[in-house]
Amino acid sequence: MAHGIAVLDFGSQVTQLIARRFREMGVYSEIFPYDVSLERLKESQPKGIVLSGGPSSVYDKDSPKRDVQELINLAPVLGICYGMQLLAYDLGGVVESSPVREYGHSLIRWSHNMGDVPRDQQVWMSHGDIVKVPPMGFQVAALSERGLSAALKSDRAWAVQFHPEVSHTENGKELLHAFAFDLCQAKQTWSMKSMVPHILENIKNKIPANEKVLCALSGGVDSTVVGTLLTKALGKDRVHCVFVNNGLLRKNEFAQVLDIYKRLDLNVHGVDAEELFLSKLNGVSDPEKKRKIIGHAFLEVFEKSIQDIEKKDRVEGLKWLAQGTLYPDVIESLNLRGSSVTIKTHHNVGGLPEKMNLKLVEPLREFFKDEVRAIGREIGIPEDILWRHPFPGPGLAIRVLGEVNKENVEIVRKADGIFIEELKLRGLYGKIWQAFCVLLPVRTVGVQGDSRTYERSLALRAITSQDGMTADWYEFSPDFLRSISNRITNEVREINRVVYDITSKPPGTIEWE
Ligand code: XMP
């Protein structure tokens, strides 16, 4: 951290983006809870400190507070939105409830030179309070169209009422760049190439020489990178990878992915547990029940795999389980408002039952998804794995709405295979974050050939996103939608109607269940 930027989280939904933006510039950035101790911050020797936005008003009884002067003495500070109000309030300025709530796009005019930021800047705001009088030593550096203060500046600190970290703010990156390099003199020490030896070293130090690791692979980028890093650090004999066919994978996925793992020279055990999963799921409709059943079934398979590996292969010392936890999962658990409301229980987050008695190794805890891809490229993971669309642990079970059974899973698998094939043929796959089919629990009347049919409906979902936290639907050409609908209704006998989902997240989620 010695050359990086510390971000103190005051509860904004977009705090993660602040750290990401600095890392994209090659500057290390780490997120801390807003009340992290000064000693801990000092230890990390930040070159700069950012106070994030947050939902509170400084006048709320329980609003998160912080001695800002103490932080400024440690390193230059940038306050964003709530961070600006807190800075002004704590240093003796006047903060008031705004006569108008500025929400969304706004044009501001800078009276100071801020690196490459243009004088007139389109920004994104969302705030109810404003700084009426800046604290001593600060000047108003920008005004909004309504004449309200949009930025403050002193020798050691800047503050902005808008969010430079979101993509809706034009030249937001330029402002963060100016903060990092002009005010803080941060250094570009963060690159994935330089990270790989450091990660391998950490793994070697963490796992004692007589102990071994079980690594569950899913076919996705995170677990593949984890398995490969561990194997590079510890050698094939000490890393036993398990890839489970739970009967809920996509078309030909088990065989294809197993083949890729063998080519990557991982010590991989393919486990066919289709019957186990499908028999437990048979007839279950409730999405959360499906997730729980699948989570437990995975653990059952892993426990059995450990026994098999220990007994059959006479392996001793299998004491660790590798997980592909990423930085967003870690940040989520730091959230100052406690863990957010459970919308869906993602079975692979949240630890292991104690009885498994395994220690966890999580080599990707410090990284964002795009950084994981960059690491993957460094260590030779094939591009088709790096750019695979994310696929949920519960697989096709949460894409069969209503009752899961083998027949329904097969219908959605067939349709999905056609959708993905067409996306690849037309060069669209790489432009989309995630695309899939959802089998709906409704039948509708149709006419196929000369006959009346009463068959199933299918929804297509394709979204763009940066991290899966927010998403927008992808605008296909009508021609593409027509041809995909024709192919699916012609080739999948059980489907006579295809619809396209045009819901963003929020208010929808990406998966339907
Ligand atoms: P939602 O549907 O919550 O999805 O908007 C966000 C991202 O998470 C994936 N997802 C899951 N991944 N286990 C997983 O491993 C799950 O239970 C699960 N549910 C959703 C989803 O595919 C999307 O990429």
mmCIF file with all atom_site columns, N, CA and C and ligand atoms in Angstrom, residues 291 344-348 390 392-394 398-399 433-434 468 505 509-511, ligand 1:
data_model
loop_
_atom_site.group_PDB
_atom_site.id
_atom_site.type_symbol
_atom_site.label_atom_id
_atom_site.label_alt_id
_atom_site.label_comp_id
_atom_site.label_asym_id
_atom_site.label_entity_id
_atom_site.label_seq_id
_atom_site.pdbx_PDB_ins_code
_atom_site.Cartn_x
_atom_site.Cartn_y
_atom_site.Cartn_z
_atom_site.occupancy
_atom_site.B_iso_or_equiv
_atom_site.pdbx_formal_charge
_atom_site.auth_seq_id
_atom_site.auth_comp_id
_atom_site.auth_asym_id
_atom_site.auth_atom_id
_atom_site.pdbx_PDB_model_num
ATOM   1  N N   . ARG A 1 291 ? -31.283 -23.510 -4.291  1.00 0.00 ? 291 ARG A N   1
ATOM   2  C CA  . ARG A 1 291 ? -29.905 -23.127 -3.965  1.00 0.00 ? 291 ARG A CA  1
ATOM   3  C C   . ARG A 1 291 ? -29.367 -23.917 -2.771  1.00 0.00 ? 291 ARG A C   1
ATOM   4  N N   . LYS A 1 344 ? -30.508 -12.958 -2.875  1.00 0.00 ? 344 LYS A N   1
ATOM   5  C CA  . LYS A 1 344 ? -30.358 -14.360 -3.258  1.00 0.00 ? 344 LYS A CA  1
ATOM   6  C C   . LYS A 1 344 ? -29.183 -14.908 -2.461  1.00 0.00 ? 344 LYS A C   1
ATOM   7  N N   . THR A 1 345 ? -29.305 -16.101 -1.926  1.00 0.00 ? 345 THR A N   1
ATOM   8  C CA  . THR A 1 345 ? -28.128 -16.641 -1.245  1.00 0.00 ? 345 THR A CA  1
ATOM   9  C C   . THR A 1 345 ? -27.225 -17.280 -2.292  1.00 0.00 ? 345 THR A C   1
ATOM   10 N N   . HIS A 1 346 ? -26.084 -16.684 -2.512  1.00 0.00 ? 346 HIS A N   1
ATOM   11 C CA  . HIS A 1 346 ? -25.137 -17.262 -3.471  1.00 0.00 ? 346 HIS A CA  1
ATOM   12 C C   . HIS A 1 346 ? -24.370 -18.330 -2.706  1.00 0.00 ? 346 HIS A C   1
ATOM   13 N N   . HIS A 1 347 ? -24.620 -19.581 -3.068  1.00 0.00 ? 347 HIS A N   1
ATOM   14 C CA  . HIS A 1 347 ? -24.182 -20.652 -2.179  1.00 0.00 ? 347 HIS A CA  1
ATOM   15 C C   . HIS A 1 347 ? -22.680 -20.706 -1.978  1.00 0.00 ? 347 HIS A C   1
ATOM   16 N N   . ASN A 1 348 ? -21.917 -20.137 -2.909  1.00 0.00 ? 348 ASN A N   1
ATOM   17 C CA  . ASN A 1 348 ? -20.472 -20.273 -2.784  1.00 0.00 ? 348 ASN A CA  1
ATOM   18 C C   . ASN A 1 348 ? -19.843 -19.149 -1.967  1.00 0.00 ? 348 ASN A C   1
ATOM   19 N N   . PRO A 1 390 ? -20.215 -15.399 -17.128 1.00 0.00 ? 390 PRO A N   1
ATOM   20 C CA  . PRO A 1 390 ? -20.373 -15.966 -15.780 1.00 0.00 ? 390 PRO A CA  1
ATOM   21 C C   . PRO A 1 390 ? -21.534 -16.966 -15.777 1.00 0.00 ? 390 PRO A C   1
ATOM   22 N N   . PRO A 1 392 ? -23.913 -19.229 -12.929 1.00 0.00 ? 392 PRO A N   1
ATOM   23 C CA  . PRO A 1 392 ? -24.141 -19.364 -11.479 1.00 0.00 ? 392 PRO A CA  1
ATOM   24 C C   . PRO A 1 392 ? -23.880 -20.785 -10.992 1.00 0.00 ? 392 PRO A C   1
ATOM   25 N N   . GLY A 1 393 ? -23.428 -20.902 -9.760  1.00 0.00 ? 393 GLY A N   1
ATOM   26 C CA  . GLY A 1 393 ? -23.185 -22.225 -9.165  1.00 0.00 ? 393 GLY A CA  1
ATOM   27 C C   . GLY A 1 393 ? -24.385 -23.162 -9.309  1.00 0.00 ? 393 GLY A C   1
ATOM   28 N N   . PRO A 1 394 ? -25.616 -22.693 -9.041  1.00 0.00 ? 394 PRO A N   1
ATOM   29 C CA  . PRO A 1 394 ? -26.768 -23.591 -9.159  1.00 0.00 ? 394 PRO A CA  1
ATOM   30 C C   . PRO A 1 394 ? -27.155 -23.892 -10.611 1.00 0.00 ? 394 PRO A C   1
ATOM   31 N N   . ILE A 1 398 ? -31.663 -22.754 -11.757 1.00 0.00 ? 398 ILE A N   1
ATOM   32 C CA  . ILE A 1 398 ? -32.354 -21.475 -11.519 1.00 0.00 ? 398 ILE A CA  1
ATOM   33 C C   . ILE A 1 398 ? -32.752 -20.814 -12.840 1.00 0.00 ? 398 ILE A C   1
ATOM   34 N N   . ARG A 1 399 ? -32.589 -21.576 -13.928 1.00 0.00 ? 399 ARG A N   1
ATOM   35 C CA  . ARG A 1 399 ? -33.072 -21.069 -15.223 1.00 0.00 ? 399 ARG A CA  1
ATOM   36 C C   . ARG A 1 399 ? -34.247 -21.906 -15.719 1.00 0.00 ? 399 ARG A C   1
ATOM   37 N N   . TRP A 1 433 ? -22.047 -9.334  -21.452 1.00 0.00 ? 433 TRP A N   1
ATOM   38 C CA  . TRP A 1 433 ? -21.505 -9.821  -20.171 1.00 0.00 ? 433 TRP A CA  1
ATOM   39 C C   . TRP A 1 433 ? -22.022 -11.225 -19.877 1.00 0.00 ? 433 TRP A C   1
ATOM   40 N N   . GLN A 1 434 ? -23.316 -11.428 -20.139 1.00 0.00 ? 434 GLN A N   1
ATOM   41 C CA  . GLN A 1 434 ? -23.912 -12.715 -19.802 1.00 0.00 ? 434 GLN A CA  1
ATOM   42 C C   . GLN A 1 434 ? -25.173 -12.895 -20.653 1.00 0.00 ? 434 GLN A C   1
ATOM   43 N N   . GLY A 1 468 ? -21.655 -7.175  -12.799 1.00 0.00 ? 468 GLY A N   1
ATOM   44 C CA  . GLY A 1 468 ? -22.837 -7.951  -12.392 1.00 0.00 ? 468 GLY A CA  1
ATOM   45 C C   . GLY A 1 468 ? -23.674 -7.263  -11.319 1.00 0.00 ? 468 GLY A C   1
ATOM   46 N N   . LYS A 1 505 ? -30.988 -4.107  -14.408 1.00 0.00 ? 505 LYS A N   1
ATOM   47 C CA  . LYS A 1 505 ? -30.803 -4.390  -12.980 1.00 0.00 ? 505 LYS A CA  1
ATOM   48 C C   . LYS A 1 505 ? -30.225 -3.141  -12.326 1.00 0.00 ? 505 LYS A C   1
ATOM   49 N N   . THR A 1 509 ? -33.171 -8.562  -11.373 1.00 0.00 ? 509 THR A N   1
ATOM   50 C CA  . THR A 1 509 ? -31.828 -9.107  -11.158 1.00 0.00 ? 509 THR A CA  1
ATOM   51 C C   . THR A 1 509 ? -31.432 -9.753  -12.484 1.00 0.00 ? 509 THR A C   1
ATOM   52 N N   . ILE A 1 510 ? -30.198 -10.224 -12.557 1.00 0.00 ? 510 ILE A N   1
ATOM   53 C CA  . ILE A 1 510 ? -29.754 -10.802 -13.827 1.00 0.00 ? 510 ILE A CA  1
ATOM   54 C C   . ILE A 1 510 ? -30.458 -12.139 -14.048 1.00 0.00 ? 510 ILE A C   1
ATOM   55 N N   . GLU A 1 511 ? -30.323 -13.039 -13.093 1.00 0.00 ? 511 GLU A N   1
ATOM   56 C CA  . GLU A 1 511 ? -31.062 -14.309 -13.184 1.00 0.00 ? 511 GLU A CA  1
ATOM   57 C C   . GLU A 1 511 ? -32.522 -14.034 -12.830 1.00 0.00 ? 511 GLU A C   1
HETATM 58 P P1  . XMP B 2 .   ? -28.247 -11.634 -9.896  1.00 0.00 ? 1   XMP B P1  1
HETATM 59 O O1  . XMP B 2 .   ? -29.250 -12.592 -10.458 1.00 0.00 ? 1   XMP B O1  1
HETATM 60 O O2  . XMP B 2 .   ? -28.173 -11.659 -8.389  1.00 0.00 ? 1   XMP B O2  1
HETATM 61 O O3  . XMP B 2 .   ? -26.848 -12.163 -10.406 1.00 0.00 ? 1   XMP B O3  1
HETATM 62 O O4  . XMP B 2 .   ? -28.405 -10.246 -10.465 1.00 0.00 ? 1   XMP B O4  1
HETATM 63 C C1  . XMP B 2 .   ? -25.602 -11.488 -10.330 1.00 0.00 ? 1   XMP B C1  1
HETATM 64 C C2  . XMP B 2 .   ? -24.547 -12.449 -10.843 1.00 0.00 ? 1   XMP B C2  1
HETATM 65 O O5  . XMP B 2 .   ? -24.438 -13.562 -9.941  1.00 0.00 ? 1   XMP B O5  1
HETATM 66 C C3  . XMP B 2 .   ? -24.752 -14.779 -10.597 1.00 0.00 ? 1   XMP B C3  1
HETATM 67 N N1  . XMP B 2 .   ? -25.531 -15.589 -9.651  1.00 0.00 ? 1   XMP B N1  1
HETATM 68 C C4  . XMP B 2 .   ? -25.006 -16.586 -8.924  1.00 0.00 ? 1   XMP B C4  1
HETATM 69 N N2  . XMP B 2 .   ? -23.757 -17.091 -8.874  1.00 0.00 ? 1   XMP B N2  1
HETATM 70 N N3  . XMP B 2 .   ? -24.447 -18.676 -7.260  1.00 0.00 ? 1   XMP B N3  1
HETATM 71 C C5  . XMP B 2 .   ? -23.489 -18.145 -8.064  1.00 0.00 ? 1   XMP B C5  1
HETATM 72 O O6  . XMP B 2 .   ? -22.363 -18.646 -8.049  1.00 0.00 ? 1   XMP B O6  1
HETATM 73 C C6  . XMP B 2 .   ? -25.739 -18.227 -7.239  1.00 0.00 ? 1   XMP B C6  1
HETATM 74 O O7  . XMP B 2 .   ? -26.591 -18.726 -6.510  1.00 0.00 ? 1   XMP B O7  1
HETATM 75 C C7  . XMP B 2 .   ? -26.015 -17.125 -8.125  1.00 0.00 ? 1   XMP B C7  1
HETATM 76 N N4  . XMP B 2 .   ? -27.149 -16.408 -8.382  1.00 0.00 ? 1   XMP B N4  1
HETATM 77 C C8  . XMP B 2 .   ? -26.815 -15.469 -9.319  1.00 0.00 ? 1   XMP B C8  1
HETATM 78 C C9  . XMP B 2 .   ? -25.534 -14.394 -11.836 1.00 0.00 ? 1   XMP B C9  1
HETATM 79 O O8  . XMP B 2 .   ? -25.426 -15.388 -12.855 1.00 0.00 ? 1   XMP B O8  1
HETATM 80 C C10 . XMP B 2 .   ? -24.895 -13.072 -12.195 1.00 0.00 ? 1   XMP B C10 1
HETATM 81 O O9  . XMP B 2 .   ? -23.685 -13.260 -12.914 1.00 0.00 ? 1   XMP B O9  1
#
